[in-house]
mmCIF file of C-alpha atoms and ligand atoms in Angstrom:
data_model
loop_
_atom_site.group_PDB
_atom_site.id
_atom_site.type_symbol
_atom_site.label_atom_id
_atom_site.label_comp_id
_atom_site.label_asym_id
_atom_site.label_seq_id
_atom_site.Cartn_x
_atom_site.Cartn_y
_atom_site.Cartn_z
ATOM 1 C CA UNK A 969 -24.208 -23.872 3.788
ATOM 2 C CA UNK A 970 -21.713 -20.729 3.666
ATOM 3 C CA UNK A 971 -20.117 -22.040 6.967
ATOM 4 C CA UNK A 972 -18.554 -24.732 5.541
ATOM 5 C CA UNK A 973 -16.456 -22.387 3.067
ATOM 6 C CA UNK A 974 -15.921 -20.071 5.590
ATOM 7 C CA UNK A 975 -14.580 -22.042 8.823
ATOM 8 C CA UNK A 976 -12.553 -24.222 6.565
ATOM 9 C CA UNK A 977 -8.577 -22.468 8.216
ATOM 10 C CA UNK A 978 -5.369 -23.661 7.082
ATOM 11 C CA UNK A 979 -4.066 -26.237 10.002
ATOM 12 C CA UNK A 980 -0.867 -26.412 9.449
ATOM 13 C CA UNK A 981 1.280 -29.620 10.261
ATOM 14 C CA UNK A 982 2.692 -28.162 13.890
ATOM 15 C CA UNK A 983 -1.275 -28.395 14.585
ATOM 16 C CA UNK A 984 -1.733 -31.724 13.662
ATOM 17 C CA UNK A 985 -1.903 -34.483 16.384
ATOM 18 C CA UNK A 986 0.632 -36.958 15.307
ATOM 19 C CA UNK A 987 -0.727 -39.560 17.296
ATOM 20 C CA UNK A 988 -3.989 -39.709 15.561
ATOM 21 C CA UNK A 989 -4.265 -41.868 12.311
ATOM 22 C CA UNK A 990 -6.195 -41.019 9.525
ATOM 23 C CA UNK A 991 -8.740 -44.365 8.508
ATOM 24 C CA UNK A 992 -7.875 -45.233 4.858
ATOM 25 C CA UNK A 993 -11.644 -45.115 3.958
ATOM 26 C CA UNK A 994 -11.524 -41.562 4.666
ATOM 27 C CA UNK A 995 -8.384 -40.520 2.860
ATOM 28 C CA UNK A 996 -10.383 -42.567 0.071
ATOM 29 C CA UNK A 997 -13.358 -40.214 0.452
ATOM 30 C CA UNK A 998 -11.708 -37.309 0.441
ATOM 31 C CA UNK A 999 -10.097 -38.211 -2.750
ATOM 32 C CA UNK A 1000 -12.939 -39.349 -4.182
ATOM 33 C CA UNK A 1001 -14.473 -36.001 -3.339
ATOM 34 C CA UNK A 1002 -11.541 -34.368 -4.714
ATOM 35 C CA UNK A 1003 -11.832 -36.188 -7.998
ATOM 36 C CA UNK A 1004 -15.201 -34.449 -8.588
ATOM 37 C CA UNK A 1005 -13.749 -31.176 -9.928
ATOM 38 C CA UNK A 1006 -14.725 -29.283 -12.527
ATOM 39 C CA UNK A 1007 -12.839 -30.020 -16.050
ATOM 40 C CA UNK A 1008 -12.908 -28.724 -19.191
ATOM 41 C CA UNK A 1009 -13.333 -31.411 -22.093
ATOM 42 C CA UNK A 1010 -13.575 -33.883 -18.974
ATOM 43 C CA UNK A 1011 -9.610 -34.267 -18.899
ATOM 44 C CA UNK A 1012 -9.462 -34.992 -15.068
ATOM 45 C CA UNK A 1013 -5.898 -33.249 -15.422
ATOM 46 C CA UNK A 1014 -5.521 -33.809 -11.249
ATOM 47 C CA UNK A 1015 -3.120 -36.800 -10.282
ATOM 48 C CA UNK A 1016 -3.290 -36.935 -7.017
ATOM 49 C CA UNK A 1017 0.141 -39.097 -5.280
ATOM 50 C CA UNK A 1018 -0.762 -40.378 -1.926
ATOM 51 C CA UNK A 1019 1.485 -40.470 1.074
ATOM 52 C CA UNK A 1020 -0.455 -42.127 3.958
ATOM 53 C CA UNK A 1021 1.383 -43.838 6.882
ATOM 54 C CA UNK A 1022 4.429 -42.974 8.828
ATOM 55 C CA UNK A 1023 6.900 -45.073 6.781
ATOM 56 C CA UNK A 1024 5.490 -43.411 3.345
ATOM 57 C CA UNK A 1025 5.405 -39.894 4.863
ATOM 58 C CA UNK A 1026 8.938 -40.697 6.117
ATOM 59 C CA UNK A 1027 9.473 -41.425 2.566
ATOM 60 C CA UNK A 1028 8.562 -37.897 1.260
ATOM 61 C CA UNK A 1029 10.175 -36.045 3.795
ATOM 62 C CA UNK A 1030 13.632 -37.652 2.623
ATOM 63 C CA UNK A 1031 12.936 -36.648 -0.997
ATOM 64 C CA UNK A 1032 11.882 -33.637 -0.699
ATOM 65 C CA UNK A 1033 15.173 -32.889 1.536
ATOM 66 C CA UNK A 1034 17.093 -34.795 -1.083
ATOM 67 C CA UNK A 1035 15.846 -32.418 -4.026
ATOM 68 C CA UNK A 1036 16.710 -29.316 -1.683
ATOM 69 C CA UNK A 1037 20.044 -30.512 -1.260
ATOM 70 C CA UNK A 1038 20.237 -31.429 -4.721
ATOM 71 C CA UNK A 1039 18.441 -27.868 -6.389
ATOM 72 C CA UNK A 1040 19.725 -25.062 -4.236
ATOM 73 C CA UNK A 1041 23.495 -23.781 -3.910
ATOM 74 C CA UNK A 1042 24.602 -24.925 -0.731
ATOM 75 C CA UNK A 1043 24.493 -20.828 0.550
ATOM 76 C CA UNK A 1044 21.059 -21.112 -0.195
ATOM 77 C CA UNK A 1045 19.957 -23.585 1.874
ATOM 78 C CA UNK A 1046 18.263 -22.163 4.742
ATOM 79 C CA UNK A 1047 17.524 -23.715 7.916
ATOM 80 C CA UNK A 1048 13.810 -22.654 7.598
ATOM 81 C CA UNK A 1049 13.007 -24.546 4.477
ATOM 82 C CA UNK A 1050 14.671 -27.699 5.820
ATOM 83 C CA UNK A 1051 12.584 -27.508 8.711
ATOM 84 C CA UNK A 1052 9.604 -27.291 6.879
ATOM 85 C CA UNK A 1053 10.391 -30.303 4.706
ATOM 86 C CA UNK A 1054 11.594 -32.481 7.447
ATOM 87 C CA UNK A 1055 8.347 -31.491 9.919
ATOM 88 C CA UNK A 1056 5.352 -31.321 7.195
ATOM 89 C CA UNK A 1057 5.094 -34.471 6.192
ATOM 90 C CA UNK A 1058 6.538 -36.106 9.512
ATOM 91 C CA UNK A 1059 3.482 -34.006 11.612
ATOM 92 C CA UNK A 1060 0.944 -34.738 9.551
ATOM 93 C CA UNK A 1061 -1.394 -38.082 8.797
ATOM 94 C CA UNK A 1062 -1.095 -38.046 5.245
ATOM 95 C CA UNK A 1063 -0.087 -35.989 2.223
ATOM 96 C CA UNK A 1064 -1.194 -35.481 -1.328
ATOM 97 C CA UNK A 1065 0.903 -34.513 -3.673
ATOM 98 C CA UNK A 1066 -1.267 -32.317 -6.965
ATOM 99 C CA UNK A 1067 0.145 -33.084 -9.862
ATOM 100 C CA UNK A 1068 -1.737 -30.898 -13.208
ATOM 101 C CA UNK A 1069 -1.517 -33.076 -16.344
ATOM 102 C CA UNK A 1070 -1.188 -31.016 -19.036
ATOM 103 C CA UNK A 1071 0.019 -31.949 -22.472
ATOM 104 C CA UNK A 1072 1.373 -30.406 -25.042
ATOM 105 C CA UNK A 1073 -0.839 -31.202 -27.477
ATOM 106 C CA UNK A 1074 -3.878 -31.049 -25.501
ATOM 107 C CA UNK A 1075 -6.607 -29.024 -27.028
ATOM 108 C CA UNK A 1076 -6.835 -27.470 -23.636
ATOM 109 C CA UNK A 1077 -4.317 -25.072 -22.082
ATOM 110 C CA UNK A 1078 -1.884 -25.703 -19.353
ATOM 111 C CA UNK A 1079 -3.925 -22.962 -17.007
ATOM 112 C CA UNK A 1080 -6.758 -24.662 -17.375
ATOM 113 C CA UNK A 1081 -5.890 -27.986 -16.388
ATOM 114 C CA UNK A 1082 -3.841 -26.512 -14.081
ATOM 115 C CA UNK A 1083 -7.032 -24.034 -12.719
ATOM 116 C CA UNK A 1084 -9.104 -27.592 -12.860
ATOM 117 C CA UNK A 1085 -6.078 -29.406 -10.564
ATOM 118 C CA UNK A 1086 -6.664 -26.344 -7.858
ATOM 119 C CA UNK A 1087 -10.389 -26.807 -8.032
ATOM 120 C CA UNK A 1088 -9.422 -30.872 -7.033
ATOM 121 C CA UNK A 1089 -7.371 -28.837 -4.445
ATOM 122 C CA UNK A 1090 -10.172 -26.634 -2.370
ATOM 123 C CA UNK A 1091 -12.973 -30.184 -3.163
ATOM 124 C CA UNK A 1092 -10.079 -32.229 -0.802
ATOM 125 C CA UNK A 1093 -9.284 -29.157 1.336
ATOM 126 C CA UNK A 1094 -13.467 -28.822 2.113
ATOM 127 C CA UNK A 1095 -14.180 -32.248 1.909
ATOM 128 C CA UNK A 1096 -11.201 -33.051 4.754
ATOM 129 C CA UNK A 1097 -12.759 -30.633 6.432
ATOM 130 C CA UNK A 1098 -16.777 -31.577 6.203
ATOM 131 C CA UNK A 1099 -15.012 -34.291 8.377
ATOM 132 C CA UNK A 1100 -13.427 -33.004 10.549
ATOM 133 C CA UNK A 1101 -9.532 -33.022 9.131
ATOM 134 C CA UNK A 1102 -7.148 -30.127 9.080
ATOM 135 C CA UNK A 1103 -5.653 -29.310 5.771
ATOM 136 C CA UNK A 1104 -2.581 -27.030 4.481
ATOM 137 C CA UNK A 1105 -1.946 -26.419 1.027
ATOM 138 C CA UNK A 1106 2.340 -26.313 0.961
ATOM 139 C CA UNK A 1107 3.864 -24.462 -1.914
ATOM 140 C CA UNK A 1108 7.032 -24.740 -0.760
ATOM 141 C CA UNK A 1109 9.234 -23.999 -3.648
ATOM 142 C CA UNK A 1110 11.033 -27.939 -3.459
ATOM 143 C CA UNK A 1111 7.659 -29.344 -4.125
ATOM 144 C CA UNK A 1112 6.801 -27.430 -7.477
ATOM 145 C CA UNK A 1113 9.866 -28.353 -8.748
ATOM 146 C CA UNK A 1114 10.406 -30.610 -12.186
ATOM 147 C CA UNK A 1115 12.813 -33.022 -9.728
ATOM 148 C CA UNK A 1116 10.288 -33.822 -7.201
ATOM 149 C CA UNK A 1117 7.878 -34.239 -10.430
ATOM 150 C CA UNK A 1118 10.235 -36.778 -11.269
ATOM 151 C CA UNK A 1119 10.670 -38.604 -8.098
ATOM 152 C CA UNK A 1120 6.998 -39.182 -8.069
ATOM 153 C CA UNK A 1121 7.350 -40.877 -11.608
ATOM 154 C CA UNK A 1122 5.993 -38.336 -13.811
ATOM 155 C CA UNK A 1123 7.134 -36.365 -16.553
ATOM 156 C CA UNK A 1124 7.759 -32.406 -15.953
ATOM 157 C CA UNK A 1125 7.064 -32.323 -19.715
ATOM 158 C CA UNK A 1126 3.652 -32.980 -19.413
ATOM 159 C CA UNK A 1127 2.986 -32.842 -15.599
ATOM 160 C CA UNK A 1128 3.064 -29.738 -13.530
ATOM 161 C CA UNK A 1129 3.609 -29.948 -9.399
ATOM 162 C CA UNK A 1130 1.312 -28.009 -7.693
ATOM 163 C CA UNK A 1131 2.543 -28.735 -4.124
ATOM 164 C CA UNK A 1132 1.607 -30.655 -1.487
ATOM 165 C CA UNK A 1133 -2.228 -31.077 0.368
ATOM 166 C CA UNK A 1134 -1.009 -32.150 4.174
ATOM 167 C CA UNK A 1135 -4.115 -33.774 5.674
ATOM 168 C CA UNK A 1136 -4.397 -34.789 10.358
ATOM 169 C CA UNK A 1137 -6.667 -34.076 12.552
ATOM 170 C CA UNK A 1138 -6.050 -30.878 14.769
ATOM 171 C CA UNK A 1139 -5.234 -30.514 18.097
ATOM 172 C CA UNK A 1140 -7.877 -30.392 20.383
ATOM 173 C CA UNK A 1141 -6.836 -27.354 22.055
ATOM 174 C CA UNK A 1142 -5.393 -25.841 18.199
ATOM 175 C CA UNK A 1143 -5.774 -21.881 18.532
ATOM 176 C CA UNK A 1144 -5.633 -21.399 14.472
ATOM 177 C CA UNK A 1145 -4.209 -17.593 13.028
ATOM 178 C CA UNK A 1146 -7.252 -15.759 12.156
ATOM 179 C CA UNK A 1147 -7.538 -15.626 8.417
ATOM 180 C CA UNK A 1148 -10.067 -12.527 8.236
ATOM 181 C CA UNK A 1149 -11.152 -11.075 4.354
ATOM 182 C CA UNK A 1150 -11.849 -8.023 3.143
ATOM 183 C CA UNK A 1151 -15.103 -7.142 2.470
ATOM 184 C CA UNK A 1152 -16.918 -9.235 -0.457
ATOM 185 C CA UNK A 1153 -17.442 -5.556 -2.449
ATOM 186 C CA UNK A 1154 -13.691 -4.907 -2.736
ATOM 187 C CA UNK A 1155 -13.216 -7.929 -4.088
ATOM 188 C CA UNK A 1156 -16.782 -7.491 -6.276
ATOM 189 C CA UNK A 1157 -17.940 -5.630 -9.583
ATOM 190 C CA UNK A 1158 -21.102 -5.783 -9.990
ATOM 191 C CA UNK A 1159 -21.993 -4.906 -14.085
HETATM 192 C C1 FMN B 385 -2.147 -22.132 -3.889
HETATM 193 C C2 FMN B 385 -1.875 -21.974 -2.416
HETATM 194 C C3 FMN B 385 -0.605 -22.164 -1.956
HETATM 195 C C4 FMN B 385 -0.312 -22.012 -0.584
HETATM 196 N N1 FMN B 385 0.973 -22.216 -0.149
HETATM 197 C C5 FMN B 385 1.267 -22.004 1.145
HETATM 198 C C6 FMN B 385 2.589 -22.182 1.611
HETATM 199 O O1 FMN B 385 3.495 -22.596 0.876
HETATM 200 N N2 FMN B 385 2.870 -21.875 2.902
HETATM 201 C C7 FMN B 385 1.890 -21.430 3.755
HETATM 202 O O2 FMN B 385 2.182 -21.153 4.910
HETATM 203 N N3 FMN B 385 0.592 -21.323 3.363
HETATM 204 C C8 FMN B 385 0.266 -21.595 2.076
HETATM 205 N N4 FMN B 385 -1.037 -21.501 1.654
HETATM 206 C C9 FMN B 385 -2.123 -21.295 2.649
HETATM 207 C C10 FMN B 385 -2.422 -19.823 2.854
HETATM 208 O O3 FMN B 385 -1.400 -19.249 3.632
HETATM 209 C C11 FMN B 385 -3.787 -19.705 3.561
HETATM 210 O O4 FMN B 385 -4.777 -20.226 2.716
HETATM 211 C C12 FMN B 385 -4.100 -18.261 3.928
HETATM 212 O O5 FMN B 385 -3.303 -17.829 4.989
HETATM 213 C C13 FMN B 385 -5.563 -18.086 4.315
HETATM 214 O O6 FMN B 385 -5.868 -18.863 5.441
HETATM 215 P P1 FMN B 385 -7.027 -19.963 5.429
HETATM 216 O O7 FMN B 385 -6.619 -21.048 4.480
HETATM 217 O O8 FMN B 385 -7.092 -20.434 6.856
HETATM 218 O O9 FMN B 385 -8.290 -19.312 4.979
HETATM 219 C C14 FMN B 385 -1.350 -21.657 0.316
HETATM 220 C C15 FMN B 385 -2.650 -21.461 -0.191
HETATM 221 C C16 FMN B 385 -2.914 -21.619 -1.532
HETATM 222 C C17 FMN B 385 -4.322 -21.412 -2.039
#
C-alpha cells in the first residue's frame, strides 16, 4: 500500500510526452477522486478549473503570460518565469487549476478550506498516478495571484489560487530527480 505514496515523483511538464492525450474519462476520474477530500463542515472548498486539450491549454498559457506582463515591473520580468508559463501548460495533457473557496463569513477558516483544497491536491496527484499519469504541483507566483483568480471567473474575495496541478503521461525513457526524505523520526514525536 505504502508504495503508492512513496513512488508518486513530481514529473514535471519537460517530462511529459506531448504527443500522448489524456482520455477525458480519466481526467474525469481523477477529479472525481480528487473531489473525495477531507472537509470540515462538508464545504468541498476545492474548485477545481479544467484545462484539457491543446487549444484550452494554449488558452492558459496566454493568460498566465498576460497576468505576468500585466503584475510585474517590466525589470522584473525574467526570462525563466516566462519560460515556465509558456512551456507548462503547452507540455503537458491537461491542467487543473485549485482554487480554495473560502468565505468570509464561513464558520470555517480560510486555512482550513484552504488545508482541505491541498488534500483535493495530493487525492488528484495519487490518483493520476494509481494510473499511470505524471503530475506537478506549479506554484509559480503568476498562478496564486488575485488576477489569474479573476481570469478564471472567480472572486479573490472569497476564492484563493492555489496554483496549478499539470497532469501527461511521462516519457518512457523519463530519468525523474530523486526526491529522497529524511528519516520518518526527524520528522516524528512520539508522546
Ligand atoms: C504546495 C506545493 C507547491 C509546489 N510548487 C512547486 C513549484 O512551483 N515549482 C516546482 O518546481 N515544484 C513545486 N512543487 C513540487 C516539489 O518541488 C516536489 O514535490 C518536491 O521536489 C518533492 O518531490 P516529489 O514530489 O517527487 O516527491 C510543489 C509542491 C507542493 C506540495
Amino acid at each position: 500500500m505504502s508504495s503508492l505514496f512513496k513512488t508518486r515523483r513530481t514529473v514535471k511538464p519537460a517530462f511529459m510526452d506531448t504527443t500522448r492525450e489524456l482520455p477525458l474519462e480519466l481526467l474525469d476520474q481523477v477529479l472525481e477522486d480528487g473531489h473525495w477530500a477531507p472537509t470540515h463542515g462538508l464545504t468541498q472548498p476545492w474548485r477545481f478549473h479544467v484545462f484539457h486539450g491543446r487549444a484550452k491549454l494554449v488558452e492558459l498559457s496566454e493568460a498566465l503570460q498576460s497576468i505576468f506582463r500585466a503584475t510585474v515591473p517590466v525589470e522584473a520580468q525574467d526570462q525563466g518565469t516566462r519560460d515556465k508559463l509558456i512551456a507548462y501548460p503547452q507540455q503537458s495533457a491537461a491542467a487543473i487549476a485549485l482554487l480554495a473557496h473560502a468565505p468570509t463569513a464561513s464558520r470555517i477558516p480560510e486555512w482550513e478550506e484552504v488545508a482541505a483544497t491541498c488534500c483535493a491536491a495530493q487525492n488528484l496527484m495519487l490518483s493520476a498516478h494509481s494510473h499511470g499519469l505524471g503530475s506537478f504541483w506549479s506554484t509559480t507566483p503568476i498562478c496564486t495571484t488575485p488576477e489569474f483568480v479573476r481570469w478564471l471567473g472567480a472572486d479573490p474575495e472569497s476564492d484563493r489560487a492555489l496554483g496549478v496541478v499539470y497532469l501527461g503521461w511521462p516519457k518512457p525513457a523519463a530519468k525523474l530527480p530523486a526526491a529522497p526524505r529524511v528519516p520518518l523520526a526527524e520528522r516524528t514525536t512520539w508522546h
